[in-house]
Coordinates of C-alpha atoms and ligand atoms in Angstrom, one line a residue:
X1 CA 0.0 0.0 0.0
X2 CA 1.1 3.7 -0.8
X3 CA 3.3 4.5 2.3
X4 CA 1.5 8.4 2.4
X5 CA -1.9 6.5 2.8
X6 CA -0.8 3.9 5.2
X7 CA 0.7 7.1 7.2
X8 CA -2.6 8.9 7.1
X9 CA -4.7 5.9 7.7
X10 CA -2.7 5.2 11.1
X11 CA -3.0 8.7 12.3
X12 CA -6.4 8.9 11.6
X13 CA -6.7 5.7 13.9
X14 CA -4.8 7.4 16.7
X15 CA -7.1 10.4 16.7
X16 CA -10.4 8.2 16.4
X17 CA -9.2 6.8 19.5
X18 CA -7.8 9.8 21.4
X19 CA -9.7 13.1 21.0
X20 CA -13.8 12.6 20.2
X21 CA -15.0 11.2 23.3
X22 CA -15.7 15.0 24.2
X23 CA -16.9 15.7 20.9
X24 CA -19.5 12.6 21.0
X25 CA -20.3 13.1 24.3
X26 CA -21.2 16.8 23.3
X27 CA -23.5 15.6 20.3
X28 CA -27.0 13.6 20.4
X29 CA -27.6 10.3 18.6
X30 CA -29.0 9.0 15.9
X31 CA -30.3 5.6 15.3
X32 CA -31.7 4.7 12.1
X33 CA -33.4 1.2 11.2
X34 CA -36.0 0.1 8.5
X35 CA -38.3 -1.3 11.0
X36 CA -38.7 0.6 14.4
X37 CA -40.7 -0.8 17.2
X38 CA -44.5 -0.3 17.9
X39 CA -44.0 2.2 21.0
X40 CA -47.0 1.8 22.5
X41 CA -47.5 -0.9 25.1
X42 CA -48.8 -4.5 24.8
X43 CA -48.0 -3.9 21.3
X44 CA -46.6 -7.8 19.6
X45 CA -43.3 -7.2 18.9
X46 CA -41.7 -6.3 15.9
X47 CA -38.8 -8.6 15.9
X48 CA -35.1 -8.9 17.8
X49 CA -34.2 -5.7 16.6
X50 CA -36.8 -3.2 16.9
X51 CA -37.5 -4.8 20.6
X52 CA -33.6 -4.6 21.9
X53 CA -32.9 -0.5 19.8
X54 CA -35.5 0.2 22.0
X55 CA -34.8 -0.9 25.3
X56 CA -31.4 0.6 24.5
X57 CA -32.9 4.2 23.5
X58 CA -35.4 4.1 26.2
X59 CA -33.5 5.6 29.1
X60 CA -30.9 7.4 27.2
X61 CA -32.6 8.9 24.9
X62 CA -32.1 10.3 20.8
X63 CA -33.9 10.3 17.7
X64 CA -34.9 7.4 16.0
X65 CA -35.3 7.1 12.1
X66 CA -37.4 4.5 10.0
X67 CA -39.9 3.2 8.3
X68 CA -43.6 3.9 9.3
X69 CA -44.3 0.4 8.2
X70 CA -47.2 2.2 5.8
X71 CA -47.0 2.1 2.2
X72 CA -48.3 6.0 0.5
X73 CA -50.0 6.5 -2.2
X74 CA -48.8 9.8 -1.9
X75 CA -45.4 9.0 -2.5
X76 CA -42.1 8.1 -0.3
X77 CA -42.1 10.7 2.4
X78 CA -40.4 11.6 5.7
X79 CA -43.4 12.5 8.4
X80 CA -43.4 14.9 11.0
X81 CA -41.5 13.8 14.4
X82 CA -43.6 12.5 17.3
X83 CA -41.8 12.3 20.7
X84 CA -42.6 9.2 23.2
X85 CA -40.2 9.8 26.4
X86 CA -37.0 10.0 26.1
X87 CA -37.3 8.9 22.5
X88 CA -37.8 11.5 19.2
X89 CA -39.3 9.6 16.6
X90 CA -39.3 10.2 12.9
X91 CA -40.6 8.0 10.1
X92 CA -40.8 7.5 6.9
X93 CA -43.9 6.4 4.2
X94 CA -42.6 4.5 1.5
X95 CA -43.9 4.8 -1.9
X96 CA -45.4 1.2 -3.8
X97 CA -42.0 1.3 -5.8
X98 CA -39.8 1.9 -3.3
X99 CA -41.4 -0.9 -1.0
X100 CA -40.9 -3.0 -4.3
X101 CA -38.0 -2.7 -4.6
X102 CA -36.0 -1.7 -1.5
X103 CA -37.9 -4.0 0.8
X104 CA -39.5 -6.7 -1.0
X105 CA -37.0 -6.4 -3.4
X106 CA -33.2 -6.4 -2.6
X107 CA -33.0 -6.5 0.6
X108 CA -35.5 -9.7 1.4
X109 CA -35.3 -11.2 -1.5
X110 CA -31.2 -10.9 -2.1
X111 CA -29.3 -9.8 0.7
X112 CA -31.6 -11.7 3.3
X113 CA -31.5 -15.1 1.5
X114 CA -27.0 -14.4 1.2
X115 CA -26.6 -13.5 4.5
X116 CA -28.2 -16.7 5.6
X117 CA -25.9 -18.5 3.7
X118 CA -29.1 -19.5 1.5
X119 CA -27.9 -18.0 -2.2
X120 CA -29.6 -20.6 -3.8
X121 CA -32.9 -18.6 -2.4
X122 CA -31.8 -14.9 -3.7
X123 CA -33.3 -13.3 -6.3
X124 CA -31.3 -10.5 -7.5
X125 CA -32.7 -7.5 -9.9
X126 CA -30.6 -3.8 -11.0
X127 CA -34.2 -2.2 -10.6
X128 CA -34.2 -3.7 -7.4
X129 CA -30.5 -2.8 -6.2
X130 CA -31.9 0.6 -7.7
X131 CA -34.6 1.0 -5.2
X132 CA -32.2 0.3 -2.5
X133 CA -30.0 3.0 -3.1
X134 CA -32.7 5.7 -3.6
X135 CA -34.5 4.7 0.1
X136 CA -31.3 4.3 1.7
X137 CA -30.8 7.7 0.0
X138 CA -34.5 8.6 1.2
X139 CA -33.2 8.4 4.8
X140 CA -29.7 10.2 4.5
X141 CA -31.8 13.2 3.3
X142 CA -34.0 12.7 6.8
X143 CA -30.8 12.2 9.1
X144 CA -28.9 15.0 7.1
X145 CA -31.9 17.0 8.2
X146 CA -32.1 16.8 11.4
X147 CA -27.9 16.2 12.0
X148 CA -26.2 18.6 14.2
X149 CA -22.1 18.6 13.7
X150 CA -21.4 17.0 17.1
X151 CA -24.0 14.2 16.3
X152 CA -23.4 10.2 15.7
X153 CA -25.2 8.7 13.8
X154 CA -26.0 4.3 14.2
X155 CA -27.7 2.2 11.5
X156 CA -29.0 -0.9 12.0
X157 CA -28.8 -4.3 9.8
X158 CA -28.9 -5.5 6.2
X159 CA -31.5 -3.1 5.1
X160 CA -28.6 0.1 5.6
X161 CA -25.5 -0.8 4.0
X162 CA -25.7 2.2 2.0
X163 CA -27.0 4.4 4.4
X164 CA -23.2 5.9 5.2
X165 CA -22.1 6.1 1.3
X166 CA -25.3 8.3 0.8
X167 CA -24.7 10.3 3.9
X168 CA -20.7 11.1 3.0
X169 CA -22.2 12.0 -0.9
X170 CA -23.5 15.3 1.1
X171 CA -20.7 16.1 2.7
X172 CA -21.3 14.5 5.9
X173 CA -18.4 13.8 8.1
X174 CA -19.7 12.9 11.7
X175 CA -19.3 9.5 13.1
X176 CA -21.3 7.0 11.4
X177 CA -21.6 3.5 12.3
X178 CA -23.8 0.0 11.7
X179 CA -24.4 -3.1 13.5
X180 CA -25.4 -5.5 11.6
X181 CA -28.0 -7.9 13.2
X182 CA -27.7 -11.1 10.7
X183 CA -25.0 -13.0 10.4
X184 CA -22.5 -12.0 7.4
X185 CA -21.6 -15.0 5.2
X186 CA -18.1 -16.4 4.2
X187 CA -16.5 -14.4 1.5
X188 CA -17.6 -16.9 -1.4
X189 CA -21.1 -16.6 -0.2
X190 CA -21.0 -12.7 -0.3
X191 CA -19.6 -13.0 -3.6
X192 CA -22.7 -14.2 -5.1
X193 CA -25.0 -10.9 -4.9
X194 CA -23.6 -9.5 -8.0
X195 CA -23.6 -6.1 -6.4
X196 CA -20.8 -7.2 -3.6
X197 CA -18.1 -4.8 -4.5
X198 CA -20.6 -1.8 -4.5
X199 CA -21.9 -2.9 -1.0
X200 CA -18.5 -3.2 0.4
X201 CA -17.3 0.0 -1.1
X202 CA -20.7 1.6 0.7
X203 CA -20.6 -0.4 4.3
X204 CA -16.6 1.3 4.2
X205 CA -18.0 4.5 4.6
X206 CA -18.7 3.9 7.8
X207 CA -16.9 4.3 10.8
X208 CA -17.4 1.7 12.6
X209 CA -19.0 -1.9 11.6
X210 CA -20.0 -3.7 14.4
X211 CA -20.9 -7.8 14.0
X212 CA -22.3 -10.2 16.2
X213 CA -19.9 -12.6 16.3
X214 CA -16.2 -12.9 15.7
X215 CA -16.4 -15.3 12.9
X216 CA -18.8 -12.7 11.0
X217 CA -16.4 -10.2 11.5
X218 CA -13.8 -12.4 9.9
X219 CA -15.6 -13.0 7.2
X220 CA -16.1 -9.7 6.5
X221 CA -12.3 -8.9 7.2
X222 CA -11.8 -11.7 5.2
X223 CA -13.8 -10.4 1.9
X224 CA -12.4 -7.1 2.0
X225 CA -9.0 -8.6 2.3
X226 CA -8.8 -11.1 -0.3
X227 CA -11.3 -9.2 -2.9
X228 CA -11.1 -5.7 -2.2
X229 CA -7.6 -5.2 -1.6
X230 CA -7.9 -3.9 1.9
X231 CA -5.4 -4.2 4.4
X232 CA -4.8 -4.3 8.4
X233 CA -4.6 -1.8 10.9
X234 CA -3.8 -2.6 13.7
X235 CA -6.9 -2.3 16.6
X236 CA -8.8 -4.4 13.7
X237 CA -9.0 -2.2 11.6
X238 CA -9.1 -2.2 8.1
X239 CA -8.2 0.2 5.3
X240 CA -9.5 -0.1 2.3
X241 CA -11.7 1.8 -0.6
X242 CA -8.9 4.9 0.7
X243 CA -10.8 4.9 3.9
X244 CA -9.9 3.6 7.1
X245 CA -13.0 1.5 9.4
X246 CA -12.9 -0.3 12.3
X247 CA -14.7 -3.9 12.7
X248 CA -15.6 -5.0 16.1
X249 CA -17.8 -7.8 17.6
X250 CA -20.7 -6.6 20.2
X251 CA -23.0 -9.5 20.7
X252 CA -26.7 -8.1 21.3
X253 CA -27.7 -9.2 24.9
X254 CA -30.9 -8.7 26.8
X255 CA -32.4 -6.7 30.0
X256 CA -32.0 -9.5 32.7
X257 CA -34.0 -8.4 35.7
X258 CA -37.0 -6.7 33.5
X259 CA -37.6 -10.2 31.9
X260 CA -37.8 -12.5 34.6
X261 CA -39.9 -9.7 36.2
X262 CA -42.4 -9.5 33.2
X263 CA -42.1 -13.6 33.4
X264 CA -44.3 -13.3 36.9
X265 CA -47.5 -12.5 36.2
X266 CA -50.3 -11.4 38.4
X267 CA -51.9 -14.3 39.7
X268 CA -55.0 -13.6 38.2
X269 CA -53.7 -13.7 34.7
X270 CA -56.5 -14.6 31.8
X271 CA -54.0 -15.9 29.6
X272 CA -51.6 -18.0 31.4
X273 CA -54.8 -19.7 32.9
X274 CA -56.3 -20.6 29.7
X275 CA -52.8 -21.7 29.0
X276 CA -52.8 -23.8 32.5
X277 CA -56.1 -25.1 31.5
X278 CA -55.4 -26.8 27.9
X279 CA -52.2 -28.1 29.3
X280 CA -52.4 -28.8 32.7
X281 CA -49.2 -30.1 34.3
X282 CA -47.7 -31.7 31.5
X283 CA -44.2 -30.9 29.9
X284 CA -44.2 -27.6 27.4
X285 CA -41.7 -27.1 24.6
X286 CA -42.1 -24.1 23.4
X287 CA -40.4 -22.4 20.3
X288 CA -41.1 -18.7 19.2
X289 CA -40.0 -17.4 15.4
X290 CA -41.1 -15.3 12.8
X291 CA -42.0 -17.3 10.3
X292 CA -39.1 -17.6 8.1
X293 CA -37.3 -19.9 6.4
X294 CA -33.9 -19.0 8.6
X295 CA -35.4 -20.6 11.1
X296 CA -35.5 -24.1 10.9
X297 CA -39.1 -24.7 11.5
X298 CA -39.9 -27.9 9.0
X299 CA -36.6 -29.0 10.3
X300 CA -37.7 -28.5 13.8
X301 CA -40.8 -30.7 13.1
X302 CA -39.6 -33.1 11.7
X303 CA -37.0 -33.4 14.7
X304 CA -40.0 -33.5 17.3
X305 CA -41.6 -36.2 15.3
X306 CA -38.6 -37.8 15.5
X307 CA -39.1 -37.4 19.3
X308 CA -42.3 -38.8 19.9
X309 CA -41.5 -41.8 17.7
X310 CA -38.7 -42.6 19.7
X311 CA -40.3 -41.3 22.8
X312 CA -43.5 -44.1 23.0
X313 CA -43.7 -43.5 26.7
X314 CA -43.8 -39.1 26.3
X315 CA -46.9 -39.4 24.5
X316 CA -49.7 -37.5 25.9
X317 CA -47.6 -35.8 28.5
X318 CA -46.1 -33.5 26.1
X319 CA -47.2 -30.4 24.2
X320 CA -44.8 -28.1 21.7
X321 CA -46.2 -25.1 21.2
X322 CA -44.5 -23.3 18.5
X323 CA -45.3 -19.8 17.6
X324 CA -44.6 -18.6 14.7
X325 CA -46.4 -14.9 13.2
X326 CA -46.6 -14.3 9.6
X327 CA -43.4 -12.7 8.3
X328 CA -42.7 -10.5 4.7
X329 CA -45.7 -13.1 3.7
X330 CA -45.4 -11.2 0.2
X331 CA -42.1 -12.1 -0.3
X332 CA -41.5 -15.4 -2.5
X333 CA -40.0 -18.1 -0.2
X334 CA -42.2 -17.3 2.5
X335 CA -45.7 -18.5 1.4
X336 CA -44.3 -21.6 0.4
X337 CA -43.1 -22.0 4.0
X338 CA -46.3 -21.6 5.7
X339 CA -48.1 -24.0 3.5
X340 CA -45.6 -26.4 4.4
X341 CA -46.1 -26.0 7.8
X342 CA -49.6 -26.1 7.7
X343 CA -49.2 -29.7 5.9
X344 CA -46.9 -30.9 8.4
X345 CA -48.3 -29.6 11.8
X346 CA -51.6 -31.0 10.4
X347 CA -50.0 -34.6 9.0
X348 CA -47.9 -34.9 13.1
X349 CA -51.4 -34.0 14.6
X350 CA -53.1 -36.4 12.5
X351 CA -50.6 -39.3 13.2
X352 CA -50.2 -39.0 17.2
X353 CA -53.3 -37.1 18.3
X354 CA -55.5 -39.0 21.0
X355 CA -59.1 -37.6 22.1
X356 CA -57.3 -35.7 24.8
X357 CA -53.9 -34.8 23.7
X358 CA -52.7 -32.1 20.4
X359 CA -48.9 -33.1 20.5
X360 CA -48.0 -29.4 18.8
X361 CA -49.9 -26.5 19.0
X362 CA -49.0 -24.1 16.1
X363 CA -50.3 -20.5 16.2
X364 CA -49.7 -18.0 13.3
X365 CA -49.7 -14.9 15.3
X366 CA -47.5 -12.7 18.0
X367 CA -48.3 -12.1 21.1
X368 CA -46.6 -8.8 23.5
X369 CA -43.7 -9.7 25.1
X370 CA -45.2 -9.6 28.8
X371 CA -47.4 -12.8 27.5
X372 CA -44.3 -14.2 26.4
X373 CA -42.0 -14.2 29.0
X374 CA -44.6 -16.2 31.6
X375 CA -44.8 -18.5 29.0
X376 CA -41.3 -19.1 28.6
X377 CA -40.7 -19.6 32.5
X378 CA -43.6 -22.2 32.5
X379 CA -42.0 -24.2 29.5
X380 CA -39.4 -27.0 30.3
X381 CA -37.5 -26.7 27.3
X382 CA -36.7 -23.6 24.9
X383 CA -36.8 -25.2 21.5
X384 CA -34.6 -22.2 19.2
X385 CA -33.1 -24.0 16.2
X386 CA -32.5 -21.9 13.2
X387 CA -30.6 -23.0 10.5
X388 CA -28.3 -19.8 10.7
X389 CA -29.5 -16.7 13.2
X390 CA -27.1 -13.7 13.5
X391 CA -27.6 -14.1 17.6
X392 CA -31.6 -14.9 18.6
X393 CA -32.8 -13.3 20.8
X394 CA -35.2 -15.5 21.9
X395 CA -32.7 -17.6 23.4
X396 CA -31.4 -15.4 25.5
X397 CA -34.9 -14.0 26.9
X398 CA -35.8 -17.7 27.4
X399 CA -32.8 -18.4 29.8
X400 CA -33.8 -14.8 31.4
X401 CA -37.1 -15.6 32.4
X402 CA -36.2 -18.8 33.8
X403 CA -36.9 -19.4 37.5
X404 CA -33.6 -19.9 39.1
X405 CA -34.8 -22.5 41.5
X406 CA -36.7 -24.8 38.6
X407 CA -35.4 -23.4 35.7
X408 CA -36.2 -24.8 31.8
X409 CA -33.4 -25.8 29.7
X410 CA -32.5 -24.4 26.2
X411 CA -31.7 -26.5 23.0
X412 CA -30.1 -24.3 20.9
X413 CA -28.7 -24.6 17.6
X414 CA -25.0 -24.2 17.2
X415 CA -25.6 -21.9 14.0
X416 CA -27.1 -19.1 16.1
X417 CA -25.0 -16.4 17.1
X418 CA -26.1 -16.7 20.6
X419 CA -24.2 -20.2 20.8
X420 CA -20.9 -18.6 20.5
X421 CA -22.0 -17.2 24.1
X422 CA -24.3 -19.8 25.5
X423 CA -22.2 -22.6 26.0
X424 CA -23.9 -23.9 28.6
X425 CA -27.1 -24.5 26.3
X426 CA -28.0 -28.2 24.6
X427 CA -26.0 -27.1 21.6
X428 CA -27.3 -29.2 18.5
X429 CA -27.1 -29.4 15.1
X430 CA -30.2 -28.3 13.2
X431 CA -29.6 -30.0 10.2
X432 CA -29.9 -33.5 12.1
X433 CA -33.3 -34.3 13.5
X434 CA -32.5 -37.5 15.6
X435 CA -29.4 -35.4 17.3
X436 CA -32.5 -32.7 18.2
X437 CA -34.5 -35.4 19.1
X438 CA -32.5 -36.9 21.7
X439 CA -31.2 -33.7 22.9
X440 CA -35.4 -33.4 23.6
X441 CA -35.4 -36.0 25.7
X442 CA -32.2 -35.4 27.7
X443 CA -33.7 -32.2 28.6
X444 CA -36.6 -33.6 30.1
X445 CA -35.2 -35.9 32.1
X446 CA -32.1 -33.5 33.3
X447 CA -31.8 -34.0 36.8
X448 CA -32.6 -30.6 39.0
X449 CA -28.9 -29.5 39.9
X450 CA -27.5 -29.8 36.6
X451 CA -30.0 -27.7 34.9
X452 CA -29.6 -25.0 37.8
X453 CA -26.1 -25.2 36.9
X454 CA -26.3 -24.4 33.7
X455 CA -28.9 -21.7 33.8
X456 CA -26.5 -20.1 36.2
X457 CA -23.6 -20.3 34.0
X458 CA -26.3 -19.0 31.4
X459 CA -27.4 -16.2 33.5
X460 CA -23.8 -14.8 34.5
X461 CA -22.9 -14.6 30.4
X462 CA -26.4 -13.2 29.8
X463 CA -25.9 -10.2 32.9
X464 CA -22.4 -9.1 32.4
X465 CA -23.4 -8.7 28.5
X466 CA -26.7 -6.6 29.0
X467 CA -28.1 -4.8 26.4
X468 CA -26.8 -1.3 27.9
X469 CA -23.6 -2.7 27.7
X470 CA -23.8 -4.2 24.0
X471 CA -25.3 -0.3 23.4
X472 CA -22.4 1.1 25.4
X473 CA -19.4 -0.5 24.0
X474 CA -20.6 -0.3 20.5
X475 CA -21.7 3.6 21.3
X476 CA -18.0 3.8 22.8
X477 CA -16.2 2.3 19.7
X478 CA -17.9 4.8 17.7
X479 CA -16.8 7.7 19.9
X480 CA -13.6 7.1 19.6
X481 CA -13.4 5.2 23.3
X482 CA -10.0 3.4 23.4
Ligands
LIG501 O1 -31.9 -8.8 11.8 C1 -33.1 -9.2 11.2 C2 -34.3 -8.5 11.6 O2 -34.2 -7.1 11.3 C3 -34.6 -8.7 13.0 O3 -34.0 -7.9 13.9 C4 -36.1 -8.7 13.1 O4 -36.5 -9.7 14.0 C5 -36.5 -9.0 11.7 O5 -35.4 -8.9 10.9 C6 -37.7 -8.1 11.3 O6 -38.0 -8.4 10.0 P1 -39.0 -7.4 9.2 O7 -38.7 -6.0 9.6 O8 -38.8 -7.7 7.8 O9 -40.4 -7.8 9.7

């Protein structure tokens, strides 16, 4: 590399990590994502993402950019802010097109599919890739708006790789940085959205690109090594595209205490007593996704009919209740998935169903998180077995709202990002349904101390990386916090 560049490139690192913590802490911030979370209470929720930006904006406050989730006849539009708390809230209608194309279009139906390691799923159109640009565009104009010089600026996931491109095309030179919420595939996998160079150019605008886990960040480091030229700095680093960005790995985590609080409900509870009702004291697995192919649900079936064939003496005294609410149902993939479903939850019902016993209870819809939490403490096993998941964080609010004294015990799939932290889980591989299977039945007959063992080691993991502290040291990266 030109010896000038590498010069400027190091300096530039020593004064990212020297002089703006005074500067940040000065400024306000920004956090943009496509989807934002339904901020009134009760609401379902909107997914890992738009649950855990908001827990981590809800005591410190900031403005918080996306889409309204409505699609305008009247065109693609940034609305007027609306202020909840701490939290400044501005969104954005999207025009037919636009939704087309950004949404349904290149990033569901391309990036999503890559990320996941499931190219053979992607469909990739210019118009498409188009589309992207011009509503990742659509929200550089809103943050430019509102951006104050002393302001950072943190998008969120797949949907806003060229959020920081767009921003820097209008001069804008504050901090910018990304976390990325799925995983990011190996370097050959990347290479098949014909658009990777662009995307890599764009994501090096950043500042700061934070990962869930280390081995996404390598493959990312990996990419822009081998196929973009790039080169190490030290600090990890890179330089490349003649800018330097730093890569770092801030697992998402969850708010400890507040879930197993919201996992006690009054005793009165409607809900949990219908749910005490239909299944008395027998064992619950329980399993909560969007319904997406990521996930692993067919797989999952199949793996619990595996279960109950092995299992002769089980029957009757267990129910899985998997939940599982619609998801981008207009994208292609994803209708085919529910169908499926339907066929198979319908053909294991059929074939092990007694008068008095539904082995698996399958329910198309979300329900709030302060229904979900009860039910997780009152299930015996967390069933979360995606095929790949950036982290899930189902997982980790399952282990949360355990009681410490009976706790349930998690099965988790060793290609979720939240393996790399919970060790202590029933790590399996979701590809194999006998190995799911029998990792079923250990869990239910795990004696008492060794599944309070684990759930403590779980727990200790889960509290010293909170979500204020995955906001924190991803908030201190950007500002320059050595
Ligand atoms: O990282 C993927 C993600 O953004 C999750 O955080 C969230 O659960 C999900 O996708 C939401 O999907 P959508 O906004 O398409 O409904």
């Amino acid at each position: 590399m030109d010896e000038t560049i590498f010069g400027r490139a190091l300096t530039e690192l020593r004064d990212a990590a020297a002089g703006s913590l005074a500067t940040a802490d000065a400024g306000r911030l920004i956090v943009v994502s496509n989807r934002v979370a339904p901020i009134e209470e009760g609401q379902p929720t909107a997914g890992g993402l738009a649950a855990g930006v908001l827990d981590a904006l809800q005591n410190m406050g900031g403005l918080w950019i996306g889409w309204s989730g409505e699609i305008s006849d009247a065109g693609s539009r940034i609305l007027p802010e609306k202020q909840k708390g701490k939290i400044r809230l501005q969104t954005v209608d999207f025009a037919k097109a636009d939704y087309d194309e950004y949404y349904r279009g290149f990033a569901n139906s391309a990036l999503w599919p890559v990320l996941h390691y499931r190219s053979a799923l992607a469909r990739f159109s210019r118009s498409d890739y188009a589309g992207y640009r011009r509503v990742n565009e659509l929200f550089a104009s809103a943050v430019a708006d509102a951006l104050a010089p002393q302001d950072v600026v943190w998008a969120h996931d797949y949907h806003l790789l060229g959020l920081a491109a767009a921003l820097r095309e209008k001069g804008v030179i504050n901090r910018l940085g990304i976390f990325l919420h799925t995983p990011f595939p190996a370097a050959a996998v990347f290479m098949t959205i014909p658009v990777h160079a662009d995307l890599a150019r764009a994501l090096c605008q950043y500042d700061l690109i934070g990962f869930q886990t280390e081995s996404d960040r390598r493959a990312f480091e990996d990419y822009v090594l081998r196929e973009a030229d790039g080169h190490l700095l030290p600090g990890r680093a890179l330089m490349a595209f003649g800018r330097v960005v730093r890569t770092g790995v801030y697992p998402i985590g969850v708010q400890t205490e507040e879930i197993r609080e919201q996992a006690e409900p009054p005793a009165d509870c409607p809900q949990m007593a219908r749910l005490h009702r239909s299944i008395g004291d027998s064992k619950l697995i329980i399993s909560v996704d969007r319904l997406d192919y990521s996930k692993g649900l067919n797989e999952r079936f199949q793996a619990y009919e595996r279960f109950l064939e092995q299992n002769e003496t089980r029957r009757g005294d267990v129910t899985f209740l998997q939940i599982a609410p619609p998801s981008r149902s207009d994208v292609e993939g994803y209708r085919e998935i529910r169908l499926e479903l339907e066929r198979e939850a319908g053909r294991i019902n059929g074939r092990f169903a007694e008068l008095d016993w539904t082995p698996l209870r399958y329910l198309n819809k979300g329900f709030a998180r302060q229904m979900l939490m009860p039910m997780y403490a009152r299930a015996d096993i967390g069933l979360v077995t995606p095929m790949r998941d950036g982290m899930n964080l189902v997982a980790k609010e399952f282990v949360a709202a355990q009681n410490p004294i009976d706790p349930g015990v998690l099965v988790l799939s060793q290609f979720a990002g939240a393996a790399c932290e919970l060790k202590a889980a029933l790590l399996v591989n979701p590809h194999d349904p006998d190995e799911i299977a029998a990792a079923l039945e250990r869990a239910l007959s795990m004696p008492l101390a060794e599944r309070r063992e684990r759930h403590a080691e779980m727990m200790a993991v889960l509290r010293r990386n909170s979500l204020t502290v995955w906001r924190d040291r991803f908030l201190g990266d950007l500002n320059g916090r050595a």
